[in-house]
Amino acid sequence: MTTSNLYRKEKIYGFLFILAPLLGLIIFTLYPMLYSIYGSLTDWDGLGQMSFIGLSNFTDLFTDELFHKAVFNTLFMMLGIPIGITLALLLALGLNRGARGTTTFRVIYYVPVISSLAAVSIMWNWAYNGDYGLVNQFLDLFGISGPNWMANKYTVKPALIIMAVWKGLGYTMLLYLAALQSVSRTYYEAAELDGANGFQSFRHITWPMVRPVTFFIVVTNIIGGSQIFTEMNIMTPTGGPEYASASVVFYIWQKAFGSFQMGYASAMAVVLGAFIFVVTLIQFRMNEKSSFDVD
Amino acid sequence: MLKKKGWFTLLSLILTVSVVLAGCGGNNNNAAKSNTGNTGTTENTATKTDDSKETKELTFMYRGGTDEQAAYKKVVEKFEADHPNVKVKIIVTAADQYATKLKASITGKSIPDVFYFESGDLKAYVNSGVLLDLNSYIEANKDINLDNIWKYGVDLYRYDGTMAGQGNIYGMPKDVGPFALGYNKTMFEKAGIPLPDKDKPYTWDEFVKVAQQLTVDTTGDGKPDQYGTGFNVQWALQAFVWSNGADWIDSTKTKVTIDDPKFAEALQYMADLQNKYKVTPSTEQAQTLDTYQRWMKGEMAFFPVGPWDMSTYETLPFDYDLIPYPAGSTGKSATWTGSLGIGASAKTKYPEEAVALIDYLTASKEGMEALVKAKVQIPNLIDMATEWAADTSTKPANKEEFLQIVNDYGRVLPGHYTYNAEWYNLFFTDIQPVIDGKVTAADYVKSEQPKMQKLLDKAIEQEEKSKK
């Protein structure tokens, strides 16, 4: 007898402990994922009929103008990521100085994060209203007559970006704030002794030190941004003027649940999944290469 | 930004929903099966108490605004009271989530026993064996008198395997929704303009003239504060296209016909209302919501009115009434009539009970009275509707117009006849430049027709496959 009874029992218990999440993963993630990969090779209508048609769903994607538009829109709206990161970092730097009212500001910036996305979308839809909207009324104070944000194909995407940045700002800011607070004072003191100015200590201490957080934010935001859906579903239920605000997931949803083309929708989902996977992989590689230790 | 595994979530959602729904349906006892012939009737109190031991559970999935949800819930409770051996489990969603939820439950193979569905989805659901053929049940059910229900409404849910609109019945209309034209009576009277005739539609020229007279700058800031009208192209263009003798699709439902010059003429007329005649707020000034608000504030002379608007419009600060839409070159008014169907699952354990519930909701006097009282719809029953329309003491006085639309000149939206409505939706996806006056209607229909045709061809191909 090499293993004791207790040890063997422990193994079983251990296995039982991971069983629940593992089953969850298999049933709710792995199985649907494999099923949708299979579905992407068929002409499945989501109701019953499902026959194998090879890769023709994928080749159709090359000539599908609406799909190209949706991809473009999705990528365009990711412009919000660098904007959000810059603003959040600036805010975090400001709040990190420990001025009075820091907690209040933290709460103010965090409120949108915990608000329901659907409610926020409805609220912003009103704010963007061309006639009575808060945004245009505000612009009016400066004598600018604002556009009808959601009905104009040039303004609808920027409008969505502004909203997404506003919604995500608090979360990103909080992450940065935590990262900034964990940077040891000694580095700054040493830099000061060496005569570094504010910008230099930011450039050579702060920025590298919060790098893992930046990396995390970029990765999660790209993953999230690729799947943006709720905002346009609520604010522009038909995909916006000339499909200018439709995202890839929005198009997938329309095809799957509106037009009985579950197979085609699955093909797009597979492409989107592969895209996210590859981008994330590249980012991880880049991060490994350029990471360094201060010690 | 989201941090979710979006499409995983989407797919797992399907599974979750299906698991949940499967859980709901599994609780019926076997004894109930032997008793299916004995329901849908209320006459015998003795059997009532006997049956109550063997509960038959139906799931009913529907949607609606809060008022409507409450109204339907009440009717379902009444149904349960009349049918003590039937228990109805209600699944209700907001309107915009309904389609996704229903399709997920179908994909997950746990279809609710009774459910709402779009008339446009009829073919797909019949071809894939989702919907129960109600024909024999309806014939056997003496409570249902098809002659007393709008033919238009019932025909929407007929399908003979090739063409929708004829053949066996796969659903009953929950209601019919005629999209009428309303006008602000008070505004006309103030301006001293003769009221529109409720039986003789305006010509397009007359309509523009009246609308121009009623577009006025009351505050003197150079911008009109009162407009002739403000149509949403997606819901109002049909009236102009059809009354001009054109359509989106030909009679075989295989060819997109928007390149017809008469079609372009109608579309151009609608764009001109904004850009040339300037009787509507410009795009910068208005989204749909705003024209709706303007109408409610009494700043708009003409605006569409559906039966579902009646409860809200009761409190309008002005008097309004209904008239036919202005007529194009055919000289006849046209508009669309919407409808939502209630059908039963082909796999339901209790088809009789399911049909009894459908009957109660769509064709019974008791059910219909409760729903009409809640002001969420016009009556499905013709005799009841006639009586309802004859009462001119409530607003709008000319309720008769609603019935004329249903009976006479209302049509179904073009997407109804095809396997899916993608081709039709594309028309409105790309239309903004025409409305803004940047592209002429003639150019637009020419460039859009092939794109729409391509999608229609695909839908036809899909339909062929689904028949196998």
mmCIF file with all atom_site columns, N, CA and C in Angstrom, chain B residues 222-271:
data_model
loop_
_atom_site.group_PDB
_atom_site.id
_atom_site.type_symbol
_atom_site.label_atom_id
_atom_site.label_alt_id
_atom_site.label_comp_id
_atom_site.label_asym_id
_atom_site.label_entity_id
_atom_site.label_seq_id
_atom_site.pdbx_PDB_ins_code
_atom_site.Cartn_x
_atom_site.Cartn_y
_atom_site.Cartn_z
_atom_site.occupancy
_atom_site.B_iso_or_equiv
_atom_site.pdbx_formal_charge
_atom_site.auth_seq_id
_atom_site.auth_comp_id
_atom_site.auth_asym_id
_atom_site.auth_atom_id
_atom_site.pdbx_PDB_model_num
ATOM 1   N N  . GLY B 1 222 ? -38.427 82.513 -36.554 1.00 0.00 ? 222 GLY B N  1
ATOM 2   C CA . GLY B 1 222 ? -37.956 82.065 -37.860 1.00 0.00 ? 222 GLY B CA 1
ATOM 3   C C  . GLY B 1 222 ? -38.036 80.564 -38.050 1.00 0.00 ? 222 GLY B C  1
ATOM 4   N N  . LYS B 1 223 ? -38.331 79.843 -36.971 1.00 0.00 ? 223 LYS B N  1
ATOM 5   C CA . LYS B 1 223 ? -38.470 78.392 -37.083 1.00 0.00 ? 223 LYS B CA 1
ATOM 6   C C  . LYS B 1 223 ? -39.911 78.030 -36.785 1.00 0.00 ? 223 LYS B C  1
ATOM 7   N N  . PRO B 1 224 ? -40.505 77.133 -37.596 1.00 0.00 ? 224 PRO B N  1
ATOM 8   C CA . PRO B 1 224 ? -41.887 76.747 -37.303 1.00 0.00 ? 224 PRO B CA 1
ATOM 9   C C  . PRO B 1 224 ? -41.990 76.070 -35.930 1.00 0.00 ? 224 PRO B C  1
ATOM 10  N N  . ASP B 1 225 ? -43.081 76.302 -35.242 1.00 0.00 ? 225 ASP B N  1
ATOM 11  C CA . ASP B 1 225 ? -43.317 75.637 -33.963 1.00 0.00 ? 225 ASP B CA 1
ATOM 12  C C  . ASP B 1 225 ? -44.490 74.696 -34.066 1.00 0.00 ? 225 ASP B C  1
ATOM 13  N N  . GLN B 1 226 ? -45.152 74.757 -35.211 1.00 0.00 ? 226 GLN B N  1
ATOM 14  C CA . GLN B 1 226 ? -46.281 73.871 -35.440 1.00 0.00 ? 226 GLN B CA 1
ATOM 15  C C  . GLN B 1 226 ? -46.103 73.311 -36.842 1.00 0.00 ? 226 GLN B C  1
ATOM 16  N N  . TYR B 1 227 ? -46.210 71.999 -36.975 1.00 0.00 ? 227 TYR B N  1
ATOM 17  C CA . TYR B 1 227 ? -45.931 71.370 -38.257 1.00 0.00 ? 227 TYR B CA 1
ATOM 18  C C  . TYR B 1 227 ? -47.160 70.668 -38.821 1.00 0.00 ? 227 TYR B C  1
ATOM 19  N N  . GLY B 1 228 ? -47.143 70.476 -40.122 1.00 0.00 ? 228 GLY B N  1
ATOM 20  C CA . GLY B 1 228 ? -48.215 69.731 -40.766 1.00 0.00 ? 228 GLY B CA 1
ATOM 21  C C  . GLY B 1 228 ? -48.217 68.293 -40.290 1.00 0.00 ? 228 GLY B C  1
ATOM 22  N N  . THR B 1 229 ? -47.047 67.675 -40.363 1.00 0.00 ? 229 THR B N  1
ATOM 23  C CA . THR B 1 229 ? -46.973 66.272 -39.968 1.00 0.00 ? 229 THR B CA 1
ATOM 24  C C  . THR B 1 229 ? -45.538 65.896 -39.620 1.00 0.00 ? 229 THR B C  1
ATOM 25  N N  . GLY B 1 230 ? -45.297 64.658 -39.330 1.00 0.00 ? 230 GLY B N  1
ATOM 26  C CA . GLY B 1 230 ? -43.962 64.158 -39.034 1.00 0.00 ? 230 GLY B CA 1
ATOM 27  C C  . GLY B 1 230 ? -44.008 62.652 -39.028 1.00 0.00 ? 230 GLY B C  1
ATOM 28  N N  . PHE B 1 231 ? -43.922 62.075 -40.233 1.00 0.00 ? 231 PHE B N  1
ATOM 29  C CA . PHE B 1 231 ? -44.040 60.626 -40.349 1.00 0.00 ? 231 PHE B CA 1
ATOM 30  C C  . PHE B 1 231 ? -42.699 59.952 -40.124 1.00 0.00 ? 231 PHE B C  1
ATOM 31  N N  . ASN B 1 232 ? -42.764 58.753 -39.560 1.00 0.00 ? 232 ASN B N  1
ATOM 32  C CA . ASN B 1 232 ? -41.597 57.894 -39.518 1.00 0.00 ? 232 ASN B CA 1
ATOM 33  C C  . ASN B 1 232 ? -41.664 57.026 -40.772 1.00 0.00 ? 232 ASN B C  1
ATOM 34  N N  . VAL B 1 233 ? -40.636 57.120 -41.591 1.00 0.00 ? 233 VAL B N  1
ATOM 35  C CA . VAL B 1 233 ? -40.688 56.465 -42.895 1.00 0.00 ? 233 VAL B CA 1
ATOM 36  C C  . VAL B 1 233 ? -40.983 54.974 -42.778 1.00 0.00 ? 233 VAL B C  1
ATOM 37  N N  . GLN B 1 234 ? -40.438 54.343 -41.746 1.00 0.00 ? 234 GLN B N  1
ATOM 38  C CA . GLN B 1 234 ? -40.587 52.898 -41.621 1.00 0.00 ? 234 GLN B CA 1
ATOM 39  C C  . GLN B 1 234 ? -42.044 52.456 -41.446 1.00 0.00 ? 234 GLN B C  1
ATOM 40  N N  . TRP B 1 235 ? -42.860 53.319 -40.861 1.00 0.00 ? 235 TRP B N  1
ATOM 41  C CA . TRP B 1 235 ? -44.236 52.911 -40.592 1.00 0.00 ? 235 TRP B CA 1
ATOM 42  C C  . TRP B 1 235 ? -45.254 53.655 -41.454 1.00 0.00 ? 235 TRP B C  1
ATOM 43  N N  . ALA B 1 236 ? -44.840 54.678 -42.174 1.00 0.00 ? 236 ALA B N  1
ATOM 44  C CA . ALA B 1 236 ? -45.819 55.458 -42.924 1.00 0.00 ? 236 ALA B CA 1
ATOM 45  C C  . ALA B 1 236 ? -45.646 55.342 -44.433 1.00 0.00 ? 236 ALA B C  1
ATOM 46  N N  . LEU B 1 237 ? -44.459 54.911 -44.875 1.00 0.00 ? 237 LEU B N  1
ATOM 47  C CA . LEU B 1 237 ? -44.224 54.863 -46.318 1.00 0.00 ? 237 LEU B CA 1
ATOM 48  C C  . LEU B 1 237 ? -45.196 53.920 -47.023 1.00 0.00 ? 237 LEU B C  1
ATOM 49  N N  . GLN B 1 238 ? -45.556 52.832 -46.350 1.00 0.00 ? 238 GLN B N  1
ATOM 50  C CA . GLN B 1 238 ? -46.477 51.842 -46.946 1.00 0.00 ? 238 GLN B CA 1
ATOM 51  C C  . GLN B 1 238 ? -47.739 52.519 -47.469 1.00 0.00 ? 238 GLN B C  1
ATOM 52  N N  . ALA B 1 239 ? -48.298 53.417 -46.666 1.00 0.00 ? 239 ALA B N  1
ATOM 53  C CA . ALA B 1 239 ? -49.551 54.068 -47.052 1.00 0.00 ? 239 ALA B CA 1
ATOM 54  C C  . ALA B 1 239 ? -49.392 54.787 -48.389 1.00 0.00 ? 239 ALA B C  1
ATOM 55  N N  . PHE B 1 240 ? -48.251 55.424 -48.587 1.00 0.00 ? 240 PHE B N  1
ATOM 56  C CA . PHE B 1 240 ? -48.038 56.196 -49.814 1.00 0.00 ? 240 PHE B CA 1
ATOM 57  C C  . PHE B 1 240 ? -47.713 55.281 -50.996 1.00 0.00 ? 240 PHE B C  1
ATOM 58  N N  . VAL B 1 241 ? -46.868 54.297 -50.754 1.00 0.00 ? 241 VAL B N  1
ATOM 59  C CA . VAL B 1 241 ? -46.484 53.390 -51.840 1.00 0.00 ? 241 VAL B CA 1
ATOM 60  C C  . VAL B 1 241 ? -47.692 52.614 -52.348 1.00 0.00 ? 241 VAL B C  1
ATOM 61  N N  . TRP B 1 242 ? -48.437 52.029 -51.437 1.00 0.00 ? 242 TRP B N  1
ATOM 62  C CA . TRP B 1 242 ? -49.570 51.188 -51.840 1.00 0.00 ? 242 TRP B CA 1
ATOM 63  C C  . TRP B 1 242 ? -50.659 52.006 -52.512 1.00 0.00 ? 242 TRP B C  1
ATOM 64  N N  . SER B 1 243 ? -50.928 53.186 -51.981 1.00 0.00 ? 243 SER B N  1
ATOM 65  C CA . SER B 1 243 ? -52.018 53.966 -52.574 1.00 0.00 ? 243 SER B CA 1
ATOM 66  C C  . SER B 1 243 ? -51.586 54.540 -53.915 1.00 0.00 ? 243 SER B C  1
ATOM 67  N N  . ASN B 1 244 ? -50.307 54.426 -54.224 1.00 0.00 ? 244 ASN B N  1
ATOM 68  C CA . ASN B 1 244 ? -49.837 54.863 -55.541 1.00 0.00 ? 244 ASN B CA 1
ATOM 69  C C  . ASN B 1 244 ? -49.738 53.677 -56.497 1.00 0.00 ? 244 ASN B C  1
ATOM 70  N N  . GLY B 1 245 ? -50.204 52.518 -56.046 1.00 0.00 ? 245 GLY B N  1
ATOM 71  C CA . GLY B 1 245 ? -50.233 51.352 -56.915 1.00 0.00 ? 245 GLY B CA 1
ATOM 72  C C  . GLY B 1 245 ? -48.933 50.575 -56.999 1.00 0.00 ? 245 GLY B C  1
ATOM 73  N N  . ALA B 1 246 ? -48.003 50.841 -56.097 1.00 0.00 ? 246 ALA B N  1
ATOM 74  C CA . ALA B 1 246 ? -46.739 50.102 -56.121 1.00 0.00 ? 246 ALA B CA 1
ATOM 75  C C  . ALA B 1 246 ? -46.636 49.224 -54.875 1.00 0.00 ? 246 ALA B C  1
ATOM 76  N N  . ASP B 1 247 ? -45.591 48.404 -54.834 1.00 0.00 ? 247 ASP B N  1
ATOM 77  C CA . ASP B 1 247 ? -45.383 47.540 -53.669 1.00 0.00 ? 247 ASP B CA 1
ATOM 78  C C  . ASP B 1 247 ? -43.912 47.145 -53.595 1.00 0.00 ? 247 ASP B C  1
ATOM 79  N N  . TRP B 1 248 ? -43.548 46.542 -52.475 1.00 0.00 ? 248 TRP B N  1
ATOM 80  C CA . TRP B 1 248 ? -42.159 46.113 -52.304 1.00 0.00 ? 248 TRP B CA 1
ATOM 81  C C  . TRP B 1 248 ? -41.873 44.820 -53.059 1.00 0.00 ? 248 TRP B C  1
ATOM 82  N N  . ILE B 1 249 ? -42.946 44.013 -53.224 1.00 0.00 ? 249 ILE B N  1
ATOM 83  C CA . ILE B 1 249 ? -42.738 42.665 -53.742 1.00 0.00 ? 249 ILE B CA 1
ATOM 84  C C  . ILE B 1 249 ? -43.885 42.323 -54.693 1.00 0.00 ? 249 ILE B C  1
ATOM 85  N N  . ASP B 1 250 ? -43.622 41.454 -55.675 1.00 0.00 ? 250 ASP B N  1
ATOM 86  C CA . ASP B 1 250 ? -44.665 41.124 -56.645 1.00 0.00 ? 250 ASP B CA 1
ATOM 87  C C  . ASP B 1 250 ? -45.617 40.071 -56.074 1.00 0.00 ? 250 ASP B C  1
ATOM 88  N N  . SER B 1 251 ? -46.621 39.685 -56.865 1.00 0.00 ? 251 SER B N  1
ATOM 89  C CA . SER B 1 251 ? -47.663 38.815 -56.320 1.00 0.00 ? 251 SER B CA 1
ATOM 90  C C  . SER B 1 251 ? -47.150 37.399 -56.088 1.00 0.00 ? 251 SER B C  1
ATOM 91  N N  . THR B 1 252 ? -46.075 36.989 -56.772 1.00 0.00 ? 252 THR B N  1
ATOM 92  C CA . THR B 1 252 ? -45.544 35.647 -56.530 1.00 0.00 ? 252 THR B CA 1
ATOM 93  C C  . THR B 1 252 ? -44.624 35.628 -55.324 1.00 0.00 ? 252 THR B C  1
ATOM 94  N N  . LYS B 1 253 ? -44.387 36.776 -54.768 1.00 0.00 ? 253 LYS B N  1
ATOM 95  C CA . LYS B 1 253 ? -43.523 36.937 -53.590 1.00 0.00 ? 253 LYS B CA 1
ATOM 96  C C  . LYS B 1 253 ? -42.095 36.462 -53.846 1.00 0.00 ? 253 LYS B C  1
ATOM 97  N N  . THR B 1 254 ? -41.633 36.657 -55.093 1.00 0.00 ? 254 THR B N  1
ATOM 98  C CA . THR B 1 254 ? -40.276 36.246 -55.408 1.00 0.00 ? 254 THR B CA 1
ATOM 99  C C  . THR B 1 254 ? -39.444 37.387 -55.974 1.00 0.00 ? 254 THR B C  1
ATOM 100 N N  . LYS B 1 255 ? -40.087 38.516 -56.306 1.00 0.00 ? 255 LYS B N  1
ATOM 101 C CA . LYS B 1 255 ? -39.334 39.578 -56.936 1.00 0.00 ? 255 LYS B CA 1
ATOM 102 C C  . LYS B 1 255 ? -39.527 40.901 -56.199 1.00 0.00 ? 255 LYS B C  1
ATOM 103 N N  . VAL B 1 256 ? -38.426 41.572 -55.925 1.00 0.00 ? 256 VAL B N  1
ATOM 104 C CA . VAL B 1 256 ? -38.484 42.880 -55.284 1.00 0.00 ? 256 VAL B CA 1
ATOM 105 C C  . VAL B 1 256 ? -38.822 43.919 -56.345 1.00 0.00 ? 256 VAL B C  1
ATOM 106 N N  . THR B 1 257 ? -39.887 44.681 -56.101 1.00 0.00 ? 257 THR B N  1
ATOM 107 C CA . THR B 1 257 ? -40.383 45.564 -57.168 1.00 0.00 ? 257 THR B CA 1
ATOM 108 C C  . THR B 1 257 ? -40.255 47.044 -56.820 1.00 0.00 ? 257 THR B C  1
ATOM 109 N N  . ILE B 1 258 ? -39.272 47.386 -56.008 1.00 0.00 ? 258 ILE B N  1
ATOM 110 C CA . ILE B 1 258 ? -39.170 48.789 -55.611 1.00 0.00 ? 258 ILE B CA 1
ATOM 111 C C  . ILE B 1 258 ? -38.660 49.682 -56.739 1.00 0.00 ? 258 ILE B C  1
ATOM 112 N N  . ASP B 1 259 ? -38.163 49.077 -57.826 1.00 0.00 ? 259 ASP B N  1
ATOM 113 C CA . ASP B 1 259 ? -37.660 49.910 -58.927 1.00 0.00 ? 259 ASP B CA 1
ATOM 114 C C  . ASP B 1 259 ? -38.780 50.395 -59.849 1.00 0.00 ? 259 ASP B C  1
ATOM 115 N N  . ASP B 1 260 ? -40.010 50.089 -59.477 1.00 0.00 ? 260 ASP B N  1
ATOM 116 C CA . ASP B 1 260 ? -41.180 50.628 -60.158 1.00 0.00 ? 260 ASP B CA 1
ATOM 117 C C  . ASP B 1 260 ? -41.202 52.161 -60.006 1.00 0.00 ? 260 ASP B C  1
ATOM 118 N N  . PRO B 1 261 ? -41.355 52.903 -61.115 1.00 0.00 ? 261 PRO B N  1
ATOM 119 C CA . PRO B 1 261 ? -41.343 54.380 -61.004 1.00 0.00 ? 261 PRO B CA 1
ATOM 120 C C  . PRO B 1 261 ? -42.401 54.910 -60.042 1.00 0.00 ? 261 PRO B C  1
ATOM 121 N N  . LYS B 1 262 ? -43.523 54.201 -59.945 1.00 0.00 ? 262 LYS B N  1
ATOM 122 C CA . LYS B 1 262 ? -44.575 54.628 -59.032 1.00 0.00 ? 262 LYS B CA 1
ATOM 123 C C  . LYS B 1 262 ? -44.122 54.524 -57.590 1.00 0.00 ? 262 LYS B C  1
ATOM 124 N N  . PHE B 1 263 ? -43.275 53.539 -57.334 1.00 0.00 ? 263 PHE B N  1
ATOM 125 C CA . PHE B 1 263 ? -42.720 53.378 -55.997 1.00 0.00 ? 263 PHE B CA 1
ATOM 126 C C  . PHE B 1 263 ? -41.826 54.569 -55.684 1.00 0.00 ? 263 PHE B C  1
ATOM 127 N N  . ALA B 1 264 ? -40.942 54.867 -56.646 1.00 0.00 ? 264 ALA B N  1
ATOM 128 C CA . ALA B 1 264 ? -40.017 55.982 -56.445 1.00 0.00 ? 264 ALA B CA 1
ATOM 129 C C  . ALA B 1 264 ? -40.773 57.284 -56.231 1.00 0.00 ? 264 ALA B C  1
ATOM 130 N N  . GLU B 1 265 ? -41.872 57.430 -56.967 1.00 0.00 ? 265 GLU B N  1
ATOM 131 C CA . GLU B 1 265 ? -42.677 58.646 -56.851 1.00 0.00 ? 265 GLU B CA 1
ATOM 132 C C  . GLU B 1 265 ? -43.203 58.806 -55.417 1.00 0.00 ? 265 GLU B C  1
ATOM 133 N N  . ALA B 1 266 ? -43.693 57.692 -54.860 1.00 0.00 ? 266 ALA B N  1
ATOM 134 C CA . ALA B 1 266 ? -44.242 57.734 -53.502 1.00 0.00 ? 266 ALA B CA 1
ATOM 135 C C  . ALA B 1 266 ? -43.154 58.055 -52.479 1.00 0.00 ? 266 ALA B C  1
ATOM 136 N N  . LEU B 1 267 ? -42.000 57.410 -52.660 1.00 0.00 ? 267 LEU B N  1
ATOM 137 C CA . LEU B 1 267 ? -40.900 57.650 -51.730 1.00 0.00 ? 267 LEU B CA 1
ATOM 138 C C  . LEU B 1 267 ? -40.428 59.097 -51.822 1.00 0.00 ? 267 LEU B C  1
ATOM 139 N N  . GLN B 1 268 ? -40.355 59.590 -53.075 1.00 0.00 ? 268 GLN B N  1
ATOM 140 C CA . GLN B 1 268 ? -39.914 60.971 -53.267 1.00 0.00 ? 268 GLN B CA 1
ATOM 141 C C  . GLN B 1 268 ? -40.896 61.949 -52.624 1.00 0.00 ? 268 GLN B C  1
ATOM 142 N N  . TYR B 1 269 ? -42.186 61.629 -52.756 1.00 0.00 ? 269 TYR B N  1
ATOM 143 C CA . TYR B 1 269 ? -43.211 62.484 -52.151 1.00 0.00 ? 269 TYR B CA 1
ATOM 144 C C  . TYR B 1 269 ? -42.989 62.585 -50.648 1.00 0.00 ? 269 TYR B C  1
ATOM 145 N N  . MET B 1 270 ? -42.688 61.437 -50.065 1.00 0.00 ? 270 MET B N  1
ATOM 146 C CA . MET B 1 270 ? -42.503 61.441 -48.627 1.00 0.00 ? 270 MET B CA 1
ATOM 147 C C  . MET B 1 270 ? -41.265 62.242 -48.220 1.00 0.00 ? 270 MET B C  1
ATOM 148 N N  . ALA B 1 271 ? -40.184 62.087 -48.997 1.00 0.00 ? 271 ALA B N  1
ATOM 149 C CA . ALA B 1 271 ? -38.972 62.857 -48.704 1.00 0.00 ? 271 ALA B CA 1
ATOM 150 C C  . ALA B 1 271 ? -39.227 64.348 -48.919 1.00 0.00 ? 271 ALA B C  1
#
